[in-house]
Amino acid sequence: MKRRLKQTAVVMASALVLTTGVIPYPSVSMSAYAAEVGVTDASELTAGVYYVPVSLKNAANINNASAAASCIKSYGKLTVKEDGSRVLEITLTTLEKFGMYGNASNIKVYSSYEDYSSSQLIDATVLTTRTASSGMANAATQVTAPEKVSVTLPYTDKDGIYLSMFVEEMKMTTDAFLKIDLSQSISATELQAAMAKADTIKESLYTTTSYQAVVTALNQVKEMEGNTAITQSDVDAATTNLATAMDKLVLKDGTYTVPLSIYQAGKETLSMVNSGVEPNATVVVKDGKPTMNVTFKAVSHYGFTGYMSKVSTLANITFNGKVPEKYDLVDASVISTYDVVDEYNKTDSTVVECAGVKYPKEVQFTTSFEGTDTWLNLYVPAMAAFGSGNQLVRLRADYNNAVIVSKEEVTTPEVTPEVTPEVKPEVKPEVSPETTPEVAATITLNKKTATIYTSGTKTVQLTASVTGKDQAVAYRSSNRNVATVNGNGKVTAVKAGTATITATANGVSATCKVTVKKSSIKLNKTKATIYTAGTKTVTVKPTVVGSSSKVTYKSSNSKVAKVSSTGKITAVKKGTATITETANGVRATCKVTVKKPSLKVNKTKVTLKKGKKVTIKATATPAKKVTFKTSNKKIAKVNNKGVITAVKKGTTKITVSCNGVKKTVRVVVK
């Protein structure tokens, strides 16, 4: 045993030498890297949250992976603040090498990029911890280890930062370079905002089913964050799923006081009539359906005061963008009114709709938990003079800050049990049970073969059908470097290759051969030249290998060249632009040069005698049809091939045109 530990220590020491060397290596700026691959410069990231690929590299040579590379997950979360500062959050995992488990801890960041090892060390912040395996694999113990840590980037013009960390498996502190690939950053600002909102949801307020839908959506986000490849479509879908789940939260049956506000129809701005509503409504929920009681009061705005004379909800809405275009009005029920008479509601008022009508105080209407906004139409006669008597607004209820007034109690009536006379059981002769033959154990999988990809569709779900005493199934991958499988049969791609997934139960097994292919995208052109006139367009045609054939296109400079959703590139003005095509999270680029068209003629002046001919030769770039026109065909005429014929004595000019460019040839006839 001692000899084996000694051999392991030697191997680990060798790996450590590869990781901790301090050989100087040329710095690589992020802007240079971005220019090389044709993406937006890192400095152009606006304030927000992004998922960014991260990888741990050898500190001595940042082109090589660190021996501890597998101790971090492949994506970090980068927060860019309004002042330009950046905070990176990374997720740590357990390192497994040489038959041992280990974890990284005590992470620090070097404050300088150049000559990093002599610069100051800054502590990373541990955000969360986890229970992890430690020690020899055959005798591992459970320890508490960092899970998520955050660091403020001391410099933002490089493609990574230098770290110091203690790696438990190596029993030493080592240096590494954390590469941050900002060129592949994925916007997650809206998703993080939705997650922050979800974290504030109070479980006690909502029905189990609707709350569980939010929990499921959050778990899907966490599962996505653990993937080795994340796409913008993944993030957008997760954002939509979580927002939809929160919009469908349903309060439990009962009576609540709910904060509310009134917003303008098309903006996230309070409406001017917000001053005309009490800040809390009473909401009664029965059988999952809410009825809302709202108290209105006089609106005070721009020096005038006026009451609502009519409150209606909108039904059967057809939207134009975010604003209702067509709808039906449903009058709210008036519970109480104000004893106020003014020039608008007096009996002889010229405002016919209000004459003799009492202003509503408390109104009631049914609403929905589908979103938190209820569309209303409020008529304020005092505002009609300004052309805005009808106010189309959104009433927003803050259900998550609802206060329970009373719960709907369901009581079960007390039942007096009936007295049943004692009946003595009939005594039957004892019968020996028949012996049931044991069913032979079998196991089958829903798939015998499957193909997944390194990005895009990275997973496949295997489902086992089992007969036998024990229904528990154990799954195993023959090559975890190609594909892994969890305890529920979910197979995840790691890299291109093949692996056999074996499912075992009751001593029998079934297999599925999994082929992992590398997602790729190739273009029919990597360079193209187009012009501001003439040949203004070119189409790039991608060849995609992956689970989805959908390709997105983006121009690095749409002021030079723009690109359509089908890959058609159109020139805008002279310059260069890089067109990036993305499919299944993989990118390819085409460099486009936009030039102005040119036109050259072999002569700018000719002298002819009457009846003589001469040919003007024109060269156009791009090559298009050239036209010739004389200013005076009584002196000289020209055909469509540029042949000039002298007619009579005099001077005229021939205009040569192509692609919007013109040249003139002076003709003298003697």
mmCIF file of N, CA and C in Angstrom, residues 79-192:
data_model
loop_
_atom_site.group_PDB
_atom_site.id
_atom_site.type_symbol
_atom_site.label_atom_id
_atom_site.label_comp_id
_atom_site.label_asym_id
_atom_site.label_seq_id
_atom_site.Cartn_x
_atom_site.Cartn_y
_atom_site.Cartn_z
ATOM 1 N N THR A 79 -20.756 39.249 -14.980
ATOM 2 C CA THR A 79 -21.607 40.427 -14.778
ATOM 3 C C THR A 79 -20.802 41.671 -15.131
ATOM 4 N N VAL A 80 -21.276 42.398 -16.145
ATOM 5 C CA VAL A 80 -20.639 43.658 -16.544
ATOM 6 C C VAL A 80 -21.455 44.784 -15.922
ATOM 7 N N LYS A 81 -20.823 45.591 -15.072
ATOM 8 C CA LYS A 81 -21.529 46.650 -14.369
ATOM 9 C C LYS A 81 -21.524 47.937 -15.193
ATOM 10 N N GLU A 82 -22.357 48.882 -14.770
ATOM 11 C CA GLU A 82 -22.499 50.139 -15.507
ATOM 12 C C GLU A 82 -21.177 50.892 -15.591
ATOM 13 N N ASP A 83 -20.334 50.757 -14.558
ATOM 14 C CA ASP A 83 -19.047 51.466 -14.568
ATOM 15 C C ASP A 83 -17.970 50.724 -15.357
ATOM 16 N N GLY A 84 -18.347 49.606 -16.002
ATOM 17 C CA GLY A 84 -17.392 48.850 -16.810
ATOM 18 C C GLY A 84 -16.679 47.748 -16.061
ATOM 19 N N SER A 85 -16.760 47.722 -14.730
ATOM 20 C CA SER A 85 -16.101 46.654 -13.971
ATOM 21 C C SER A 85 -16.819 45.330 -14.214
ATOM 22 N N ARG A 86 -16.078 44.225 -14.019
ATOM 23 C CA ARG A 86 -16.620 42.905 -14.349
ATOM 24 C C ARG A 86 -16.358 41.909 -13.230
ATOM 25 N N VAL A 87 -17.402 41.148 -12.923
ATOM 26 C CA VAL A 87 -17.298 40.117 -11.878
ATOM 27 C C VAL A 87 -17.616 38.774 -12.529
ATOM 28 N N LEU A 88 -16.723 37.807 -12.350
ATOM 29 C CA LEU A 88 -16.896 36.486 -12.937
ATOM 30 C C LEU A 88 -17.210 35.469 -11.847
ATOM 31 N N GLU A 89 -18.272 34.695 -12.072
ATOM 32 C CA GLU A 89 -18.638 33.613 -11.158
ATOM 33 C C GLU A 89 -18.351 32.281 -11.846
ATOM 34 N N ILE A 90 -17.576 31.416 -11.190
ATOM 35 C CA ILE A 90 -17.273 30.101 -11.759
ATOM 36 C C ILE A 90 -17.764 29.018 -10.811
ATOM 37 N N THR A 91 -18.039 27.835 -11.388
ATOM 38 C CA THR A 91 -18.540 26.700 -10.608
ATOM 39 C C THR A 91 -17.474 25.618 -10.547
ATOM 40 N N LEU A 92 -17.173 25.167 -9.348
ATOM 41 C CA LEU A 92 -16.123 24.164 -9.146
ATOM 42 C C LEU A 92 -16.725 22.769 -9.044
ATOM 43 N N THR A 93 -15.988 21.786 -9.514
ATOM 44 C CA THR A 93 -16.400 20.388 -9.414
ATOM 45 C C THR A 93 -15.247 19.579 -8.826
ATOM 46 N N THR A 94 -15.521 18.329 -8.541
ATOM 47 C CA THR A 94 -14.503 17.458 -7.945
ATOM 48 C C THR A 94 -13.560 16.939 -9.030
ATOM 49 N N LEU A 95 -12.265 17.034 -8.766
ATOM 50 C CA LEU A 95 -11.236 16.540 -9.673
ATOM 51 C C LEU A 95 -10.989 15.062 -9.378
ATOM 52 N N GLU A 96 -10.964 14.241 -10.433
ATOM 53 C CA GLU A 96 -10.729 12.806 -10.258
ATOM 54 C C GLU A 96 -9.541 12.395 -11.119
ATOM 55 N N LYS A 97 -8.439 12.078 -10.506
ATOM 56 C CA LYS A 97 -7.230 11.655 -11.225
ATOM 57 C C LYS A 97 -6.473 10.620 -10.391
ATOM 58 N N PHE A 98 -5.823 9.701 -11.096
ATOM 59 C CA PHE A 98 -4.921 8.746 -10.455
ATOM 60 C C PHE A 98 -5.602 7.968 -9.327
ATOM 61 N N GLY A 99 -6.922 7.690 -9.498
ATOM 62 C CA GLY A 99 -7.638 6.937 -8.474
ATOM 63 C C GLY A 99 -7.919 7.718 -7.214
ATOM 64 N N MET A 100 -7.884 9.057 -7.317
ATOM 65 C CA MET A 100 -8.139 9.898 -6.152
ATOM 66 C C MET A 100 -9.132 10.989 -6.499
ATOM 67 N N TYR A 101 -9.867 11.439 -5.476
ATOM 68 C CA TYR A 101 -10.744 12.587 -5.592
ATOM 69 C C TYR A 101 -10.099 13.784 -4.905
ATOM 70 N N GLY A 102 -10.297 14.979 -5.487
ATOM 71 C CA GLY A 102 -9.776 16.187 -4.864
ATOM 72 C C GLY A 102 -10.595 17.398 -5.273
ATOM 73 N N ASN A 103 -10.454 18.482 -4.514
ATOM 74 C CA ASN A 103 -11.235 19.688 -4.763
ATOM 75 C C ASN A 103 -10.345 20.918 -4.666
ATOM 76 N N ALA A 104 -10.671 21.931 -5.459
ATOM 77 C CA ALA A 104 -9.914 23.185 -5.432
ATOM 78 C C ALA A 104 -10.501 24.102 -4.364
ATOM 79 N N SER A 105 -9.617 24.845 -3.703
ATOM 80 C CA SER A 105 -10.071 25.787 -2.674
ATOM 81 C C SER A 105 -9.037 26.908 -2.551
ATOM 82 N N ASN A 106 -9.323 27.857 -1.655
ATOM 83 C CA ASN A 106 -8.409 28.972 -1.388
ATOM 84 C C ASN A 106 -7.974 29.654 -2.696
ATOM 85 N N ILE A 107 -8.968 29.995 -3.529
ATOM 86 C CA ILE A 107 -8.679 30.579 -4.849
ATOM 87 C C ILE A 107 -8.385 32.062 -4.701
ATOM 88 N N LYS A 108 -7.316 32.486 -5.362
ATOM 89 C CA LYS A 108 -6.908 33.893 -5.363
ATOM 90 C C LYS A 108 -6.589 34.311 -6.797
ATOM 91 N N VAL A 109 -6.698 35.612 -7.059
ATOM 92 C CA VAL A 109 -6.446 36.155 -8.393
ATOM 93 C C VAL A 109 -5.211 37.038 -8.349
ATOM 94 N N TYR A 110 -4.305 36.853 -9.320
ATOM 95 C CA TYR A 110 -3.147 37.738 -9.436
ATOM 96 C C TYR A 110 -3.605 39.076 -10.013
ATOM 97 N N SER A 111 -3.153 40.178 -9.431
ATOM 98 C CA SER A 111 -3.644 41.510 -9.792
ATOM 99 C C SER A 111 -3.061 42.032 -11.092
ATOM 100 N N SER A 112 -2.014 41.376 -11.615
ATOM 101 C CA SER A 112 -1.383 41.844 -12.848
ATOM 102 C C SER A 112 -1.279 40.700 -13.848
ATOM 103 N N TYR A 113 -1.311 41.035 -15.123
ATOM 104 C CA TYR A 113 -1.196 40.031 -16.192
ATOM 105 C C TYR A 113 0.273 39.777 -16.511
ATOM 106 N N GLU A 114 1.003 40.863 -16.829
ATOM 107 C CA GLU A 114 2.427 40.736 -17.104
ATOM 108 C C GLU A 114 3.174 40.472 -15.789
ATOM 109 N N ASP A 115 4.114 39.537 -15.847
ATOM 110 C CA ASP A 115 4.898 39.163 -14.676
ATOM 111 C C ASP A 115 3.962 38.905 -13.480
ATOM 112 N N TYR A 116 2.941 38.094 -13.761
ATOM 113 C CA TYR A 116 1.852 37.914 -12.798
ATOM 114 C C TYR A 116 2.322 37.388 -11.447
ATOM 115 N N SER A 117 3.320 36.477 -11.454
ATOM 116 C CA SER A 117 3.685 35.770 -10.220
ATOM 117 C C SER A 117 4.248 36.696 -9.145
ATOM 118 N N SER A 118 4.683 37.903 -9.543
ATOM 119 C CA SER A 118 5.218 38.837 -8.553
ATOM 120 C C SER A 118 4.189 39.889 -8.152
ATOM 121 N N SER A 119 2.941 39.760 -8.669
ATOM 122 C CA SER A 119 1.908 40.751 -8.354
ATOM 123 C C SER A 119 1.115 40.337 -7.121
ATOM 124 N N GLN A 120 0.257 41.243 -6.661
ATOM 125 C CA GLN A 120 -0.535 41.005 -5.464
ATOM 126 C C GLN A 120 -1.615 39.961 -5.709
ATOM 127 N N LEU A 121 -1.929 39.156 -4.680
ATOM 128 C CA LEU A 121 -2.990 38.158 -4.755
ATOM 129 C C LEU A 121 -4.251 38.701 -4.092
ATOM 130 N N ILE A 122 -5.392 38.524 -4.781
ATOM 131 C CA ILE A 122 -6.683 39.008 -4.279
ATOM 132 C C ILE A 122 -7.591 37.802 -4.040
ATOM 133 N N ASP A 123 -8.169 37.687 -2.853
ATOM 134 C CA ASP A 123 -9.021 36.547 -2.517
ATOM 135 C C ASP A 123 -10.289 36.526 -3.353
ATOM 136 N N ALA A 124 -10.664 35.330 -3.828
ATOM 137 C CA ALA A 124 -11.975 35.142 -4.456
ATOM 138 C C ALA A 124 -13.019 35.017 -3.350
ATOM 139 N N THR A 125 -14.265 35.287 -3.685
ATOM 140 C CA THR A 125 -15.365 35.197 -2.717
ATOM 141 C C THR A 125 -16.111 33.875 -2.918
ATOM 142 N N VAL A 126 -16.239 33.091 -1.845
ATOM 143 C CA VAL A 126 -16.995 31.837 -1.913
ATOM 144 C C VAL A 126 -18.473 32.164 -1.749
ATOM 145 N N LEU A 127 -19.268 31.839 -2.775
ATOM 146 C CA LEU A 127 -20.700 32.135 -2.752
ATOM 147 C C LEU A 127 -21.512 30.984 -2.173
ATOM 148 N N THR A 128 -21.188 29.752 -2.596
ATOM 149 C CA THR A 128 -21.897 28.574 -2.081
ATOM 150 C C THR A 128 -20.895 27.438 -1.894
ATOM 151 N N THR A 129 -21.277 26.464 -1.067
ATOM 152 C CA THR A 129 -20.430 25.280 -0.859
ATOM 153 C C THR A 129 -21.234 24.037 -1.236
ATOM 154 N N ARG A 130 -20.556 22.896 -1.277
ATOM 155 C CA ARG A 130 -21.183 21.635 -1.640
ATOM 156 C C ARG A 130 -20.533 20.510 -0.836
ATOM 157 N N THR A 131 -21.191 19.373 -0.790
ATOM 158 C CA THR A 131 -20.615 18.169 -0.193
ATOM 159 C C THR A 131 -19.933 17.394 -1.309
ATOM 160 N N ALA A 132 -18.650 17.086 -1.141
ATOM 161 C CA ALA A 132 -17.881 16.481 -2.227
ATOM 162 C C ALA A 132 -17.048 15.310 -1.711
ATOM 163 N N SER A 133 -16.667 14.425 -2.643
ATOM 164 C CA SER A 133 -15.806 13.282 -2.307
ATOM 165 C C SER A 133 -14.367 13.742 -2.213
ATOM 166 N N SER A 134 -13.593 13.082 -1.342
ATOM 167 C CA SER A 134 -12.186 13.435 -1.150
ATOM 168 C C SER A 134 -11.401 12.179 -0.785
ATOM 169 N N GLY A 135 -10.140 12.121 -1.275
ATOM 170 C CA GLY A 135 -9.271 11.014 -0.916
ATOM 171 C C GLY A 135 -9.262 9.915 -1.957
ATOM 172 N N MET A 136 -8.723 8.745 -1.581
ATOM 173 C CA MET A 136 -8.656 7.612 -2.484
ATOM 174 C C MET A 136 -10.067 7.176 -2.882
ATOM 175 N N ALA A 137 -10.230 6.843 -4.169
ATOM 176 C CA ALA A 137 -11.555 6.510 -4.684
ATOM 177 C C ALA A 137 -12.174 5.316 -3.954
ATOM 178 N N ASN A 138 -11.342 4.368 -3.527
ATOM 179 C CA ASN A 138 -11.878 3.173 -2.868
ATOM 180 C C ASN A 138 -12.104 3.374 -1.378
ATOM 181 N N ALA A 139 -11.785 4.577 -0.874
ATOM 182 C CA ALA A 139 -12.030 4.865 0.543
ATOM 183 C C ALA A 139 -12.324 6.352 0.719
ATOM 184 N N ALA A 140 -13.151 6.890 -0.159
ATOM 185 C CA ALA A 140 -13.403 8.328 -0.174
ATOM 186 C C ALA A 140 -14.234 8.763 1.027
ATOM 187 N N THR A 141 -13.971 9.969 1.487
ATOM 188 C CA THR A 141 -14.761 10.589 2.545
ATOM 189 C C THR A 141 -15.489 11.798 1.966
ATOM 190 N N GLN A 142 -16.500 12.285 2.689
ATOM 191 C CA GLN A 142 -17.270 13.437 2.244
ATOM 192 C C GLN A 142 -16.794 14.696 2.968
ATOM 193 N N VAL A 143 -16.524 15.746 2.219
ATOM 194 C CA VAL A 143 -16.051 17.007 2.793
ATOM 195 C C VAL A 143 -16.891 18.153 2.249
ATOM 196 N N THR A 144 -16.798 19.299 2.908
ATOM 197 C CA THR A 144 -17.444 20.518 2.411
ATOM 198 C C THR A 144 -16.427 21.286 1.575
ATOM 199 N N ALA A 145 -16.794 21.583 0.332
ATOM 200 C CA ALA A 145 -15.872 22.245 -0.597
ATOM 201 C C ALA A 145 -16.586 23.413 -1.273
ATOM 202 N N PRO A 146 -15.823 24.417 -1.753
ATOM 203 C CA PRO A 146 -16.447 25.533 -2.477
ATOM 204 C C PRO A 146 -17.159 25.023 -3.732
ATOM 205 N N GLU A 147 -18.312 25.604 -4.040
ATOM 206 C CA GLU A 147 -19.034 25.264 -5.263
ATOM 207 C C GLU A 147 -19.006 26.431 -6.242
ATOM 208 N N LYS A 148 -19.507 27.579 -5.819
ATOM 209 C CA LYS A 148 -19.485 28.772 -6.678
ATOM 210 C C LYS A 148 -18.623 29.830 -6.014
ATOM 211 N N VAL A 149 -17.696 30.381 -6.790
ATOM 212 C CA VAL A 149 -16.856 31.472 -6.291
ATOM 213 C C VAL A 149 -16.899 32.604 -7.300
ATOM 214 N N SER A 150 -16.696 33.834 -6.812
ATOM 215 C CA SER A 150 -16.703 34.982 -7.707
ATOM 216 C C SER A 150 -15.417 35.777 -7.545
ATOM 217 N N VAL A 151 -14.973 36.363 -8.652
ATOM 218 C CA VAL A 151 -13.772 37.192 -8.647
ATOM 219 C C VAL A 151 -14.051 38.452 -9.457
ATOM 220 N N THR A 152 -13.548 39.563 -8.981
ATOM 221 C CA THR A 152 -13.593 40.801 -9.760
ATOM 222 C C THR A 152 -12.375 40.807 -10.663
ATOM 223 N N LEU A 153 -12.585 40.946 -11.988
ATOM 224 C CA LEU A 153 -11.467 40.888 -12.928
ATOM 225 C C LEU A 153 -10.588 42.119 -12.755
ATOM 226 N N PRO A 154 -9.309 41.934 -12.420
ATOM 227 C CA PRO A 154 -8.429 43.082 -12.197
ATOM 228 C C PRO A 154 -8.041 43.788 -13.493
ATOM 229 N N TYR A 155 -8.196 43.091 -14.625
ATOM 230 C CA TYR A 155 -7.927 43.694 -15.939
ATOM 231 C C TYR A 155 -8.925 43.090 -16.914
ATOM 232 N N THR A 156 -9.379 43.916 -17.872
ATOM 233 C CA THR A 156 -10.450 43.468 -18.771
ATOM 234 C C THR A 156 -10.027 43.476 -20.232
ATOM 235 N N ASP A 157 -8.769 43.781 -20.507
ATOM 236 C CA ASP A 157 -8.316 43.834 -21.903
ATOM 237 C C ASP A 157 -7.559 42.571 -22.302
ATOM 238 N N LYS A 158 -7.617 41.526 -21.468
ATOM 239 C CA LYS A 158 -6.932 40.261 -21.760
ATOM 240 C C LYS A 158 -7.963 39.148 -21.921
ATOM 241 N N ASP A 159 -7.475 37.991 -22.379
ATOM 242 C CA ASP A 159 -8.402 36.881 -22.596
ATOM 243 C C ASP A 159 -8.447 35.918 -21.423
ATOM 244 N N GLY A 160 -8.075 36.403 -20.226
ATOM 245 C CA GLY A 160 -8.167 35.564 -19.047
ATOM 246 C C GLY A 160 -7.439 36.187 -17.869
ATOM 247 N N ILE A 161 -7.381 35.436 -16.763
ATOM 248 C CA ILE A 161 -6.711 35.909 -15.549
ATOM 249 C C ILE A 161 -5.857 34.776 -14.978
ATOM 250 N N TYR A 162 -4.819 35.146 -14.269
ATOM 251 C CA TYR A 162 -3.977 34.161 -13.589
ATOM 252 C C TYR A 162 -4.504 33.931 -12.175
ATOM 253 N N LEU A 163 -4.554 32.651 -11.780
ATOM 254 C CA LEU A 163 -5.087 32.258 -10.481
ATOM 255 C C LEU A 163 -4.053 31.505 -9.668
ATOM 256 N N SER A 164 -4.266 31.526 -8.378
ATOM 257 C CA SER A 164 -3.564 30.630 -7.458
ATOM 258 C C SER A 164 -4.635 29.837 -6.726
ATOM 259 N N MET A 165 -4.443 28.529 -6.582
ATOM 260 C CA MET A 165 -5.440 27.708 -5.884
ATOM 261 C C MET A 165 -4.769 26.525 -5.208
ATOM 262 N N PHE A 166 -5.395 26.076 -4.138
ATOM 263 C CA PHE A 166 -4.940 24.862 -3.475
ATOM 264 C C PHE A 166 -5.750 23.706 -4.048
ATOM 265 N N VAL A 167 -5.045 22.718 -4.648
ATOM 266 C CA VAL A 167 -5.708 21.545 -5.216
ATOM 267 C C VAL A 167 -5.486 20.384 -4.252
ATOM 268 N N GLU A 168 -6.562 19.950 -3.640
ATOM 269 C CA GLU A 168 -6.508 18.963 -2.566
ATOM 270 C C GLU A 168 -5.832 17.673 -3.013
ATOM 271 N N GLU A 169 -6.128 17.244 -4.241
ATOM 272 C CA GLU A 169 -5.584 15.984 -4.730
ATOM 273 C C GLU A 169 -4.058 16.050 -4.825
ATOM 274 N N MET A 170 -3.544 17.256 -5.180
ATOM 275 C CA MET A 170 -2.088 17.415 -5.327
ATOM 276 C C MET A 170 -1.413 17.830 -4.024
ATOM 277 N N LYS A 171 -2.238 18.185 -3.032
ATOM 278 C CA LYS A 171 -1.723 18.572 -1.717
ATOM 279 C C LYS A 171 -0.804 19.785 -1.792
ATOM 280 N N MET A 172 -1.036 20.645 -2.774
ATOM 281 C CA MET A 172 -0.170 21.813 -2.929
ATOM 282 C C MET A 172 -0.963 22.965 -3.542
ATOM 283 N N THR A 173 -0.421 24.177 -3.367
ATOM 284 C CA THR A 173 -0.970 25.357 -4.032
ATOM 285 C C THR A 173 -0.317 25.482 -5.397
ATOM 286 N N THR A 174 -1.111 25.696 -6.424
ATOM 287 C CA THR A 174 -0.604 25.752 -7.786
ATOM 288 C C THR A 174 -1.161 26.969 -8.509
ATOM 289 N N ASP A 175 -0.466 27.401 -9.561
ATOM 290 C CA ASP A 175 -0.938 28.499 -10.402
ATOM 291 C C ASP A 175 -1.585 27.935 -11.656
ATOM 292 N N ALA A 176 -2.527 28.692 -12.207
ATOM 293 C CA ALA A 176 -3.174 28.316 -13.463
ATOM 294 C C ALA A 176 -3.654 29.582 -14.152
ATOM 295 N N PHE A 177 -3.924 29.457 -15.440
ATOM 296 C CA PHE A 177 -4.483 30.579 -16.207
ATOM 297 C C PHE A 177 -5.931 30.253 -16.536
ATOM 298 N N LEU A 178 -6.866 31.090 -16.093
ATOM 299 C CA LEU A 178 -8.285 30.890 -16.388
ATOM 300 C C LEU A 178 -8.614 31.641 -17.669
ATOM 301 N N LYS A 179 -8.760 30.891 -18.759
ATOM 302 C CA LYS A 179 -9.087 31.500 -20.052
ATOM 303 C C LYS A 179 -10.573 31.837 -20.084
ATOM 304 N N ILE A 180 -10.891 33.073 -20.492
ATOM 305 C CA ILE A 180 -12.278 33.554 -20.574
ATOM 306 C C ILE A 180 -12.545 33.914 -22.026
ATOM 307 N N ASP A 181 -13.385 33.121 -22.686
ATOM 308 C CA ASP A 181 -13.634 33.323 -24.124
ATOM 309 C C ASP A 181 -14.829 34.256 -24.327
ATOM 310 N N LEU A 182 -14.565 35.568 -24.240
ATOM 311 C CA LEU A 182 -15.649 36.545 -24.389
ATOM 312 C C LEU A 182 -16.216 36.561 -25.797
ATOM 313 N N SER A 183 -15.469 36.037 -26.770
ATOM 314 C CA SER A 183 -15.978 36.031 -28.147
ATOM 315 C C SER A 183 -17.201 35.138 -28.300
ATOM 316 N N GLN A 184 -17.394 34.198 -27.338
ATOM 317 C CA GLN A 184 -18.526 33.281 -27.402
ATOM 318 C C GLN A 184 -19.549 33.594 -26.308
ATOM 319 N N SER A 185 -19.539 34.833 -25.820
ATOM 320 C CA SER A 185 -20.433 35.197 -24.717
ATOM 321 C C SER A 185 -21.896 35.129 -25.145
ATOM 322 N N ILE A 186 -22.751 34.742 -24.203
ATOM 323 C CA ILE A 186 -24.191 34.579 -24.445
ATOM 324 C C ILE A 186 -24.943 35.454 -23.453
ATOM 325 N N SER A 187 -25.785 36.331 -23.970
ATOM 326 C CA SER A 187 -26.512 37.262 -23.107
ATOM 327 C C SER A 187 -27.502 36.517 -22.218
ATOM 328 N N ALA A 188 -27.430 36.794 -20.908
ATOM 329 C CA ALA A 188 -28.330 36.134 -19.959
ATOM 330 C C ALA A 188 -28.931 37.142 -18.986
ATOM 331 N N THR A 189 -28.951 38.419 -19.372
ATOM 332 C CA THR A 189 -29.440 39.462 -18.474
ATOM 333 C C THR A 189 -30.898 39.229 -18.098
ATOM 334 N N GLU A 190 -31.738 38.963 -19.108
ATOM 335 C CA GLU A 190 -33.168 38.757 -18.835
ATOM 336 C C GLU A 190 -33.391 37.496 -18.006
ATOM 337 N N LEU A 191 -32.604 36.451 -18.278
ATOM 338 C CA LEU A 191 -32.748 35.212 -17.521
ATOM 339 C C LEU A 191 -32.387 35.433 -16.053
ATOM 340 N N GLN A 192 -31.288 36.150 -15.802
ATOM 341 C CA GLN A 192 -30.875 36.383 -14.424
ATOM 342 C C GLN A 192 -31.891 37.244 -13.682
#
